[in-house]
Short mmCIF file of C-alpha atoms and ligand atoms in Angstrom, two decimals:
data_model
loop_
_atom_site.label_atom_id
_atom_site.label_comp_id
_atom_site.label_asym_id
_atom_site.label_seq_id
_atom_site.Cartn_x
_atom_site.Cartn_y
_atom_site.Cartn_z
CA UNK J 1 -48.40 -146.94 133.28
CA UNK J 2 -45.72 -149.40 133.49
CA UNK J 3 -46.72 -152.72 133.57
CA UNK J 4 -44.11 -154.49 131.00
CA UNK J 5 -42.41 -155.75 134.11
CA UNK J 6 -45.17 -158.48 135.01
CA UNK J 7 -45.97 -159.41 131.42
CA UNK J 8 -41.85 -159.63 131.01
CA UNK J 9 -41.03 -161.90 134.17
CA UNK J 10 -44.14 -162.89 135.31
CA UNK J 11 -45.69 -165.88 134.87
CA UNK J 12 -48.75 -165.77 131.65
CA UNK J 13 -50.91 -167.95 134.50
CA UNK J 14 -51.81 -164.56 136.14
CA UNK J 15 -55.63 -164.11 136.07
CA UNK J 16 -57.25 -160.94 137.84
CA UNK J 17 -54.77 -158.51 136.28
CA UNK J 18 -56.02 -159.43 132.81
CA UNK J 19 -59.22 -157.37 133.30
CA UNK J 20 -57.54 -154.59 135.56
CA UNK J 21 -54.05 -154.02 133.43
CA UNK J 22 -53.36 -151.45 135.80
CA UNK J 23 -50.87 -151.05 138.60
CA UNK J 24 -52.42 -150.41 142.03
CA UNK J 25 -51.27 -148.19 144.93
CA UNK J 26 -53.19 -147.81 147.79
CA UNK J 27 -56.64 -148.27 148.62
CA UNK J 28 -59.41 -147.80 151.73
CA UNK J 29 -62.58 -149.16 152.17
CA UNK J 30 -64.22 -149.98 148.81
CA UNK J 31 -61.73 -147.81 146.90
CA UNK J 32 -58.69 -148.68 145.08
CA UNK J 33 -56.27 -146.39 143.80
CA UNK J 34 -53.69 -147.04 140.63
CA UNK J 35 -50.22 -145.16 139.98
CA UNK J 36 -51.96 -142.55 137.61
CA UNK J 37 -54.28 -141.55 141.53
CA UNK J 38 -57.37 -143.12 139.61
CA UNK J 39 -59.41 -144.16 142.15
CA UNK J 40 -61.58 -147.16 141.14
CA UNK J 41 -64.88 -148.49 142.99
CA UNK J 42 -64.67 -151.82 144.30
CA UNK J 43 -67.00 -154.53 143.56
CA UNK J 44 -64.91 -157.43 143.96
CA UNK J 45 -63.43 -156.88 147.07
CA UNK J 46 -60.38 -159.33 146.74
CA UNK J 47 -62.50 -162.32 145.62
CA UNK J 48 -64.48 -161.55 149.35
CA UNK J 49 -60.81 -161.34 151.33
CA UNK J 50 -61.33 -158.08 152.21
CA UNK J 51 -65.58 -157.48 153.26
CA UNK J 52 -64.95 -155.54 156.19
CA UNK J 53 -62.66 -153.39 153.44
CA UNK J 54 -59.33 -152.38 152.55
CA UNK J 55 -57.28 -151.01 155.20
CA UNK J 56 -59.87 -150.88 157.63
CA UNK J 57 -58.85 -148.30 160.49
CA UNK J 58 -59.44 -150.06 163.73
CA UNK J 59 -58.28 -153.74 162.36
CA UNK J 60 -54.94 -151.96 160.63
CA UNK J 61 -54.28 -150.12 164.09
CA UNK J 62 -54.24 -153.64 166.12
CA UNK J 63 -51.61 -154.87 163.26
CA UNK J 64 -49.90 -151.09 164.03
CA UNK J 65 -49.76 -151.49 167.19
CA UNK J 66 -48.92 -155.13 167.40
CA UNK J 67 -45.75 -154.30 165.64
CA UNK J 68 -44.83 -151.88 167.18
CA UNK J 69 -44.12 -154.35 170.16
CA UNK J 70 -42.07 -156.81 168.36
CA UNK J 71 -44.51 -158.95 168.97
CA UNK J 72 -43.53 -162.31 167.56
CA UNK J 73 -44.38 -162.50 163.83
CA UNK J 74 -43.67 -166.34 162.59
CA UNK J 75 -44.31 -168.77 165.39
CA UNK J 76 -45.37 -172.08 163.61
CA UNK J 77 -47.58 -173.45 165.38
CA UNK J 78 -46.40 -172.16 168.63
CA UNK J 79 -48.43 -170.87 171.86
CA UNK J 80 -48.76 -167.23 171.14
CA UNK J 81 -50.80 -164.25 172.65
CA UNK J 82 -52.76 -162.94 168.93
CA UNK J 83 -53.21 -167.23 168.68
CA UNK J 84 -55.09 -167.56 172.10
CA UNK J 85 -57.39 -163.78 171.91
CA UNK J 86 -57.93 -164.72 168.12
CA UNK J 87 -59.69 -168.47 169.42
CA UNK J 88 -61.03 -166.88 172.77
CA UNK J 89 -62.80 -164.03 170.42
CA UNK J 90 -63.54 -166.96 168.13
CA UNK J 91 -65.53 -168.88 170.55
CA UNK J 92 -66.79 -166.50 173.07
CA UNK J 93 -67.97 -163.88 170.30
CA UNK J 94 -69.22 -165.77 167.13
CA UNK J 95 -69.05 -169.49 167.63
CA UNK J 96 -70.88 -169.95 170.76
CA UNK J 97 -73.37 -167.17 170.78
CA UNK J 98 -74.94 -168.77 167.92
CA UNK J 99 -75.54 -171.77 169.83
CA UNK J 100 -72.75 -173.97 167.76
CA UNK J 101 -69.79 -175.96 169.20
CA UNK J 102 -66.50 -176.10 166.87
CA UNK J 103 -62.84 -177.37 167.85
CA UNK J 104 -60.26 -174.95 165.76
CA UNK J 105 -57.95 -176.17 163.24
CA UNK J 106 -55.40 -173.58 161.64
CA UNK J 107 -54.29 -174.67 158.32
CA UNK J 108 -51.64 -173.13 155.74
CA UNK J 109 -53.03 -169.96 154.66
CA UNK J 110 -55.09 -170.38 151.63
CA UNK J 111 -58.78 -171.66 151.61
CA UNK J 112 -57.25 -174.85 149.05
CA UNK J 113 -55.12 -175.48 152.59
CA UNK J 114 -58.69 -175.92 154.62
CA UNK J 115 -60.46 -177.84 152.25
CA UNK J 116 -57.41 -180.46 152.13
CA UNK J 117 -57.57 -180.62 155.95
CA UNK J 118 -61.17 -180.78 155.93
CA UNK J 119 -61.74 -183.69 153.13
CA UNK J 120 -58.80 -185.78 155.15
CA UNK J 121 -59.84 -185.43 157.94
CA UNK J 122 -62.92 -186.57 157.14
CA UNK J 123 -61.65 -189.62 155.15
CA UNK J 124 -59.82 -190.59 158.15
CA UNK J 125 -62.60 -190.57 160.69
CA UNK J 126 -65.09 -192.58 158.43
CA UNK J 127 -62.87 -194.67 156.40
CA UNK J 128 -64.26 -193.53 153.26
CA UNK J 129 -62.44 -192.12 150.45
CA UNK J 130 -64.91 -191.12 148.66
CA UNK J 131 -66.96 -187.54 149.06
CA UNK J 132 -70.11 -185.97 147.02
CA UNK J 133 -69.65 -182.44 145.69
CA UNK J 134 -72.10 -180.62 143.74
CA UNK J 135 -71.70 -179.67 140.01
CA UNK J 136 -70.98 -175.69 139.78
CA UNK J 137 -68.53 -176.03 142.99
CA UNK J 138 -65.18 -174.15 143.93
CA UNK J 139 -63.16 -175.54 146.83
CA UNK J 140 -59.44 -174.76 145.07
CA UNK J 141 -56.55 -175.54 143.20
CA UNK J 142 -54.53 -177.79 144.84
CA UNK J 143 -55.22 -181.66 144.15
CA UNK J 144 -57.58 -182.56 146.48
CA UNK J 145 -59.45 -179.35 146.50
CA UNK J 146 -59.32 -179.79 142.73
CA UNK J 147 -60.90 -183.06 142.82
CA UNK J 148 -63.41 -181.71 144.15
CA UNK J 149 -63.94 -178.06 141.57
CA UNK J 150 -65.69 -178.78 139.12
CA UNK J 151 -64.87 -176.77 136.33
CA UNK J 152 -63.13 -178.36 134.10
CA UNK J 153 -60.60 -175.75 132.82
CA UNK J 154 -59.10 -175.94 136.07
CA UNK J 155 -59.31 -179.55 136.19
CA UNK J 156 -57.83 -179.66 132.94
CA UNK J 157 -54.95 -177.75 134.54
CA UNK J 158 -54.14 -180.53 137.03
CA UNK J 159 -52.10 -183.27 135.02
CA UNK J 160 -52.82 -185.77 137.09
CA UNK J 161 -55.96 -188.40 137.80
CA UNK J 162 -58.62 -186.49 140.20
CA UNK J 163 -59.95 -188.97 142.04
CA UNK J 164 -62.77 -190.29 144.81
CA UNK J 165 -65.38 -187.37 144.46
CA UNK J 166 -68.80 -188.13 142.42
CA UNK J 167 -70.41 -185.13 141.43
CA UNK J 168 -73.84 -184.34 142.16
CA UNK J 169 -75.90 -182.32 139.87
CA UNK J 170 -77.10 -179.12 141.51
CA UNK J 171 -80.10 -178.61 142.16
CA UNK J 172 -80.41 -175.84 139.74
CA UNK J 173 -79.47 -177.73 137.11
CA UNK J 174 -82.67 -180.28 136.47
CA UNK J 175 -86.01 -178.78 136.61
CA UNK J 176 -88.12 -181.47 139.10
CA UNK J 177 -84.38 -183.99 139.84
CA UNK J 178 -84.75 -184.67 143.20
CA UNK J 179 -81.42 -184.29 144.40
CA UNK J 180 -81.58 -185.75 148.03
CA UNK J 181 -83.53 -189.10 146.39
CA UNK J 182 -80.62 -188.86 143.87
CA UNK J 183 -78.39 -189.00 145.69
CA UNK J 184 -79.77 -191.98 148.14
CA UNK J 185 -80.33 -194.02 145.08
CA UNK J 186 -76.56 -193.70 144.48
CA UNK J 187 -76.52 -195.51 148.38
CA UNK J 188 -78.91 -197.72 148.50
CA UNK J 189 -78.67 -198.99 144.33
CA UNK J 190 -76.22 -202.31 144.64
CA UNK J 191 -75.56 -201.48 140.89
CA UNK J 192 -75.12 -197.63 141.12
CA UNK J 193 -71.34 -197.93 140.89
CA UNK J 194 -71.07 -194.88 143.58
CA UNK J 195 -68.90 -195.53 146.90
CA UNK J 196 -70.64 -194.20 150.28
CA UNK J 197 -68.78 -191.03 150.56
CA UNK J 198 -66.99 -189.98 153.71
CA UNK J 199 -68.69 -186.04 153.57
CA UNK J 200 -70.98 -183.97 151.54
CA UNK J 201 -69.31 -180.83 150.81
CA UNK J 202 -71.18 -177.37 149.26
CA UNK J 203 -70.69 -173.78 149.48
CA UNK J 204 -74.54 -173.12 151.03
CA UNK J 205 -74.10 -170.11 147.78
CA UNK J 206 -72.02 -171.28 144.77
CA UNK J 207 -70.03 -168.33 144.35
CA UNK J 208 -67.19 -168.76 141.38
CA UNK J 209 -70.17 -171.29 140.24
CA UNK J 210 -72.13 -168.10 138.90
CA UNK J 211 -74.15 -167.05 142.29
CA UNK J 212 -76.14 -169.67 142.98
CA UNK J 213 -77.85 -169.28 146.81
CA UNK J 214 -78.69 -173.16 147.51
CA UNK J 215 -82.64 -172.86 149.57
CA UNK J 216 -82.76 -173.10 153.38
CA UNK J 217 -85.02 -176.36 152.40
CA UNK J 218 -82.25 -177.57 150.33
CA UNK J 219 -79.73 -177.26 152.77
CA UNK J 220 -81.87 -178.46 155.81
CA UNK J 221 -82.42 -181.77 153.32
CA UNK J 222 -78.66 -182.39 152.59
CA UNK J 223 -77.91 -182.15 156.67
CA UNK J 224 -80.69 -184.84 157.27
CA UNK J 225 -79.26 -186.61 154.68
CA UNK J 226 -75.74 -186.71 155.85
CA UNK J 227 -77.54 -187.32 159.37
CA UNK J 228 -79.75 -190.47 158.47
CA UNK J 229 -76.69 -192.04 156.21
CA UNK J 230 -73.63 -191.71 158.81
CA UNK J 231 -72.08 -188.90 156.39
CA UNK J 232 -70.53 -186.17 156.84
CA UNK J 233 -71.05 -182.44 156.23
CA UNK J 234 -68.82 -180.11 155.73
CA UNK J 235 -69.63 -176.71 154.68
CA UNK J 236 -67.24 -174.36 152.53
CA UNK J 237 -67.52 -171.20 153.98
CA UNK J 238 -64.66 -169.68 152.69
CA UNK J 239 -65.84 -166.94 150.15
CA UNK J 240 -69.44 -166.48 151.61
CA UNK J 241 -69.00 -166.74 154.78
CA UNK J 242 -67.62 -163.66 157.13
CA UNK J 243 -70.72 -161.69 156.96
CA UNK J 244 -71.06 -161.66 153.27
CA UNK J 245 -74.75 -162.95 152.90
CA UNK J 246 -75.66 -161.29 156.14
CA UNK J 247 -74.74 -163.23 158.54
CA UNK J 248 -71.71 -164.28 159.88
CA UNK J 249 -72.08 -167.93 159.00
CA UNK J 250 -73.75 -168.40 155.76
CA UNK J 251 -75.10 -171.83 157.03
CA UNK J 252 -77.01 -169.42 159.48
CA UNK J 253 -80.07 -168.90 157.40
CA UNK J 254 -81.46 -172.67 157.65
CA UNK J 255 -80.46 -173.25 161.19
CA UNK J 256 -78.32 -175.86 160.39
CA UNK J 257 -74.78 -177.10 162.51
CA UNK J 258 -72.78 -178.69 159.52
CA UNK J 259 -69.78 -181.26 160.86
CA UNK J 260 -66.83 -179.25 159.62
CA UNK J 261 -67.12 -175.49 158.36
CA UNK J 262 -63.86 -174.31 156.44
CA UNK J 263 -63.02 -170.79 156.80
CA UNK J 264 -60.62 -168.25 154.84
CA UNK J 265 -60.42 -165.13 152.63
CA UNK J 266 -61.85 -162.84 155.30
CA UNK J 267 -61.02 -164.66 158.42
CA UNK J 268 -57.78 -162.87 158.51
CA UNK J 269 -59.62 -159.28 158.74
CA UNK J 270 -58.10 -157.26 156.33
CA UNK J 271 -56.59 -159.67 153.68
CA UNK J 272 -54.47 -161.62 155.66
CA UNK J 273 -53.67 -165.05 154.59
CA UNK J 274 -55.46 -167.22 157.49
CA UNK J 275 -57.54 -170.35 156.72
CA UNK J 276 -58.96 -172.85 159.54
CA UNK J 277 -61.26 -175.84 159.73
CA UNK J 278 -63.96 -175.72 162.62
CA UNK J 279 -64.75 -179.22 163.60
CA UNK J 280 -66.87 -180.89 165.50
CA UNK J 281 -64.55 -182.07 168.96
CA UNK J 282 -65.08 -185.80 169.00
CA UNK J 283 -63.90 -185.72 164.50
CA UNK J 284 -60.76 -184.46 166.44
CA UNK J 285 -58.79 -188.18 165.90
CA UNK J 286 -55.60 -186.22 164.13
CA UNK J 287 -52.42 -187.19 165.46
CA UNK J 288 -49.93 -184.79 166.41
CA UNK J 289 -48.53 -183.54 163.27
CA UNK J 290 -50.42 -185.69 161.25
CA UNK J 291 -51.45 -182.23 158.83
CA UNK J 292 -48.96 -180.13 159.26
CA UNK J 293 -47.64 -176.86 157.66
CA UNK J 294 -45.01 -174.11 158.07
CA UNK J 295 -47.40 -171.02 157.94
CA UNK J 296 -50.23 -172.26 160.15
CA UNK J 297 -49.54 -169.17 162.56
CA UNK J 298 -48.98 -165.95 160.68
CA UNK J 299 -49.16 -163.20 164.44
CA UNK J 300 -50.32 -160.40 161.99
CA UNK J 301 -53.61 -162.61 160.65
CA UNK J 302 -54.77 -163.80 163.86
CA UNK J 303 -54.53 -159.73 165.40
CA UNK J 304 -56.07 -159.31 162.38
CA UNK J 305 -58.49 -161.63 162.64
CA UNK J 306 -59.87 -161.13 165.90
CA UNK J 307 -59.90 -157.75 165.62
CA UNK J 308 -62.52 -157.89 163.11
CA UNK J 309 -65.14 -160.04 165.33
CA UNK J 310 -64.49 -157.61 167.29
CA UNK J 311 -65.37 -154.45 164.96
CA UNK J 312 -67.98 -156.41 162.89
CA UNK J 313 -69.88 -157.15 166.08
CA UNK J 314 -69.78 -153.35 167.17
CA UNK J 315 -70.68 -152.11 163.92
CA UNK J 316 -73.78 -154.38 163.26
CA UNK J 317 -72.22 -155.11 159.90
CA UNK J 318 -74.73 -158.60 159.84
CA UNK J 319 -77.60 -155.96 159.38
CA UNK J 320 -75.85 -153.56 157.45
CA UNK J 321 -75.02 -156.18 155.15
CA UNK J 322 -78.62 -157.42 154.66
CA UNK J 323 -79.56 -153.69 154.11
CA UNK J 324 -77.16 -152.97 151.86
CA UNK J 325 -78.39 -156.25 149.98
CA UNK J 326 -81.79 -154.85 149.71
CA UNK J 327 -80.43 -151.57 147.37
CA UNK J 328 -78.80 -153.47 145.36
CA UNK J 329 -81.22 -156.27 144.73
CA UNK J 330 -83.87 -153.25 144.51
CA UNK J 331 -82.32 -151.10 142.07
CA UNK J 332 -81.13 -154.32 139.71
CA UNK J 333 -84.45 -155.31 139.97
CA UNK J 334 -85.69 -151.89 138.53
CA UNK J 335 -83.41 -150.30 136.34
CA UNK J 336 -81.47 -153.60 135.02
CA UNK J 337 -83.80 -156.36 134.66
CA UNK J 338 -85.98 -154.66 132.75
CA UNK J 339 -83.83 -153.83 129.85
CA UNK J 340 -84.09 -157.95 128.81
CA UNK J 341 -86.37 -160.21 129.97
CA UNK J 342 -83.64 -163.19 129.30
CA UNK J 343 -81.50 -161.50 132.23
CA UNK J 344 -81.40 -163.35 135.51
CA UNK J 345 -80.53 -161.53 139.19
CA UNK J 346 -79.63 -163.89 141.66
CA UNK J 347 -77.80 -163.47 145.59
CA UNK J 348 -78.34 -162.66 148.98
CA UNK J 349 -76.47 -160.16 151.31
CA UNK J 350 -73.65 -158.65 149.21
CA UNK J 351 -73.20 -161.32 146.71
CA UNK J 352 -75.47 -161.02 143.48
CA UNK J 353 -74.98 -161.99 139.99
CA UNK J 354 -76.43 -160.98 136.99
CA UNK J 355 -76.86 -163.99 134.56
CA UNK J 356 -75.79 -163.31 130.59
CA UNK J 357 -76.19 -167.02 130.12
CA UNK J 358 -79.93 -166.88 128.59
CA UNK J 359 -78.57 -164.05 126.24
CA UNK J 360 -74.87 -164.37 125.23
CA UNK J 361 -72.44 -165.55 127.69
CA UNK J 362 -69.71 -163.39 126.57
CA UNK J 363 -71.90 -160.25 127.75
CA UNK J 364 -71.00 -160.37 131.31
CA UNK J 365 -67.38 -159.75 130.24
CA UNK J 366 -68.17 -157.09 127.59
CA UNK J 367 -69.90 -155.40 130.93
CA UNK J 368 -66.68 -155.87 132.99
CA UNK J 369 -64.98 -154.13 130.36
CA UNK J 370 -67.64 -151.48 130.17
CA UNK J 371 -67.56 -151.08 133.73
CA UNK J 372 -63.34 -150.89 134.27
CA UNK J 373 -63.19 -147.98 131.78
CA UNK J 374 -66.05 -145.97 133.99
CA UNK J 375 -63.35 -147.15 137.05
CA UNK J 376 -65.35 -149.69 138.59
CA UNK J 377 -63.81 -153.14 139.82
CA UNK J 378 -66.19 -156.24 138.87
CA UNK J 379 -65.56 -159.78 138.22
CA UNK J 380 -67.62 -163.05 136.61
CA UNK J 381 -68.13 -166.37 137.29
CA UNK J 382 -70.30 -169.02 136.27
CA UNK J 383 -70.76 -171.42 133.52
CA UNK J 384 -68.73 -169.79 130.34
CA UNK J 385 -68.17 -167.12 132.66
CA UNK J 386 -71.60 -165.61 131.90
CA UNK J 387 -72.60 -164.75 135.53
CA UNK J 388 -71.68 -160.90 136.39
CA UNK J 389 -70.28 -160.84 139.85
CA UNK J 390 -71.28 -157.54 142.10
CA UNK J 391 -69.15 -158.42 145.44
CA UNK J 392 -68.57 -154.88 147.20
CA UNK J 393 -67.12 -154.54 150.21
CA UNK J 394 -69.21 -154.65 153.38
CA UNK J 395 -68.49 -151.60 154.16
CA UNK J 396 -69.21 -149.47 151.05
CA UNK J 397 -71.04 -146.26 151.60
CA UNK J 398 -74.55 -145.98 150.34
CA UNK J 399 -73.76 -143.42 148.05
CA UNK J 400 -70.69 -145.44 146.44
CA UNK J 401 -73.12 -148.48 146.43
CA UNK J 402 -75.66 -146.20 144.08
CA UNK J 403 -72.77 -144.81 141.94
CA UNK J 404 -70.99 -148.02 141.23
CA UNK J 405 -74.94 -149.56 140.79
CA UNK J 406 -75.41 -146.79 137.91
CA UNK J 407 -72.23 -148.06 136.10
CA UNK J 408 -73.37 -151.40 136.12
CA UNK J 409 -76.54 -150.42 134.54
CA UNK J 410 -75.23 -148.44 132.04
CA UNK J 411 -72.60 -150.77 131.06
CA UNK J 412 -75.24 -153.22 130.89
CA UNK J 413 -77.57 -150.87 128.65
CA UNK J 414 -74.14 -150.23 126.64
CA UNK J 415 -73.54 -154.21 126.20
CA UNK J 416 -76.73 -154.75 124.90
CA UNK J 417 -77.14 -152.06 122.63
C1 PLP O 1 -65.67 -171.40 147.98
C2 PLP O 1 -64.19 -171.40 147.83
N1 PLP O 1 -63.49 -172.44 148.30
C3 PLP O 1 -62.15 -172.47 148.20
C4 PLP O 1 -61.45 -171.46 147.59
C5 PLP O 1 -59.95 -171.54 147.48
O1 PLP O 1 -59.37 -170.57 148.26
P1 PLP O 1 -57.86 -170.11 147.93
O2 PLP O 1 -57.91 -169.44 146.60
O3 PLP O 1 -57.50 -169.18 149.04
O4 PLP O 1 -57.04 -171.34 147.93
C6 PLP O 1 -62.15 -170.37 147.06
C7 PLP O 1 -61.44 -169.29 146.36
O5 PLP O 1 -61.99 -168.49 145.65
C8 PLP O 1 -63.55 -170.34 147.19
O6 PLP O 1 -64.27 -169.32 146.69
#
């Protein structure tokens, strides 16, 4: 298989393609196919773009027949008809039914994009520069997003000063910290040296932070907190939300309304680039053009988009999701766990990671390796990368579930031989 081309002209920052040194062709649902027609199970599902999988019929079929019409493709920012059915599905279907009230902003298409619209905007209705972010976070690359990641490689990466975020230790971290009192000490202590922040931001699951699934308590605590000290929270949804821990918000769970929710990855349907901000109407204080961007209205991702509210909602895929969750928590539980008592299974819905950490960090990517030879798709994430990451998509049949499941475990078996 050729692949001298990319390693010739190609930029050596290129990431993914170091585990999968293959070159890809087509692929449906949870299946990928390379040049050779191996077909590979997938249990990373584009770094949870694609949950509702790849080339899902009925969404692909909208963006079929959508171009077929010459419907408009690049509108900026434009009135258009995919913009208005994508917010009407929005709203009608998924924001208001769950009893939540969110003004729309579309951002340029990456998740990074969202999080810089979120953090500003947030700075610009409080006056604050500073915001908290917990330790283990992802938000992006980009500078402000990257102020707020915490792991340092990519920090490292940035070349310039990354400023006005403290960093809160998770709660994970420090057996018995009291985060929420830790963090009001850092208000209310004249000689604590911490600004009042503008927001609290979190993923409600730390995802590229190794699969760590914040409590319900935890998060209930952080939105009184932000409530009682005039701060604001703003949830990253952007690689756990869309369904992926069984509901369609990932806040859902504690019955929390955070101020701003940032959305992406999966938003556009089937891969698209799309990434928005929901915020709460009165934080609405922009100015026209104030955060602006060329690609804030790619036709294709908001047919995409909506079309997927629409098919996730017929196809009960908040359940499904949850069930699906259940095998694979059960059969880790029994037939992985138990080969070393140092392991650690954490996640929720169809997010779960299997923790080398206690063991050898550099396990997880020995099973990676294990498992892309057997023609299964995983990633890691984590501290040293020790975290095992089983992301399928949302749709994967039961009986792909169980194969790719059996791979794991025998790679695992295999790595610890
Ligand atoms: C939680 C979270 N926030 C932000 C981002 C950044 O999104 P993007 O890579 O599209 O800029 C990611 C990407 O993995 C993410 O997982």
């Amino acid at each position: 298989m050729n692949t001298k081309t990319f390693e010739q002209y190609e930029s050596v920052v290129r990431s993914y393609c170091r585990h999968f040194p293959k070159v890809f062709t087509d692929a449906k649902g949870a299946v990928l196919k390379d040049e050779d027609g191996t077909e590979y199970i997938d249990f990373f599902c584009g770094a949870g773009a694609v949950n509702y999988g790849h080339n899902n019929p009925y969404i692909k079929q909208k963006m079929i027949d959508y171009l077929a019409t010459d419907g408009i493709i690049h509108a900026l920012d434009m009135y258009t008809v995919p913009k208005r059915e994508f917010i009407e599905t929005l709203e009608e279907k998924i924001i208001k039914p769950r009893g939540l009230s969110y003004k729309i902003q579309f951002c340029g298409p990456t998740g990074t994009n969202g999080v810089e619209a979120a953090i500003k905007l947030a700075r610009k209705n409080t006056g604050r520069s500073n915001i908290f972010a917990f330790m283990g976070c992802f938000h992006g690359m980009t500078l402000g997003a990257l102020s707020l990641t915490s792991e340092m490689y990519a920090r490292n990466g940035a070349g310039a000063s990354l400023n006005d975020v403290t960093h809160i230790p998770a709660p994970y971290m420090f057996e018995g910290l009291d985060v929420i009192n830790y963090m009001q000490t850092l208000l209310d202590d004249d000689h604590s040296a911490v600004s009042k922040p503008a927001a609290v931001i979190m993923e409600t699951t730390q995802a590229e932070g190794g699969i760590r699934p914040f409590t319900n308590e935890f998060l209930r605590d952080v939105r009184a907190f932000c409530d009682k000290n005039d701060i604001l929270m703003i949830v990253d949804d952007i690689q756990v939300g869309c369904c992926r821990t069984g509901t369609f918000f990932s806040f859902e769970r504690a019955g929390i309304k955070p101020d701003m929710v940032v959305m992406s990855k999966s938003i556009g349907g089937i891969g698209m680039p799309l990434s928005i901000v929901l915020l709460r109407e009165d934080l609405d204080i922009w100015k026209p053009a104030e955060h602006n961007g060329t690609f804030r209205g790619n036709q294709l991702s908001f047919v995409a988009g909506k079309a997927s509210f629409d098919w996730l909602l017929e196809n009960n895929v908040e359940a499904e999701t949850q069930r699906k969750g259940e095998i694979v928590r059960a059969f880790l539980t029994k037939e992985v766990l138990p080969l070393d008592s140092r392991l650690e299974l954490r996640g929720l819905g169809l997010i779960w990671g299997l923790d080398f950490g206690k063991i050898n960090p550099e396990l997880a990517e020995v099973v990676i390796e294990k498992c892309f030879e057997n023609h299964l798709i995983c990633e890691c994430a984590g501290r040293d990368g020790a975290v095992f990451k089983i992301m399928p998509p949302l749709v994967i049949e039961d009986e792909l579930l169980n194969k790719g499941l059996r791979i794991v475990a025998d790679a695992v078996k295999e790595a610890l031989a």
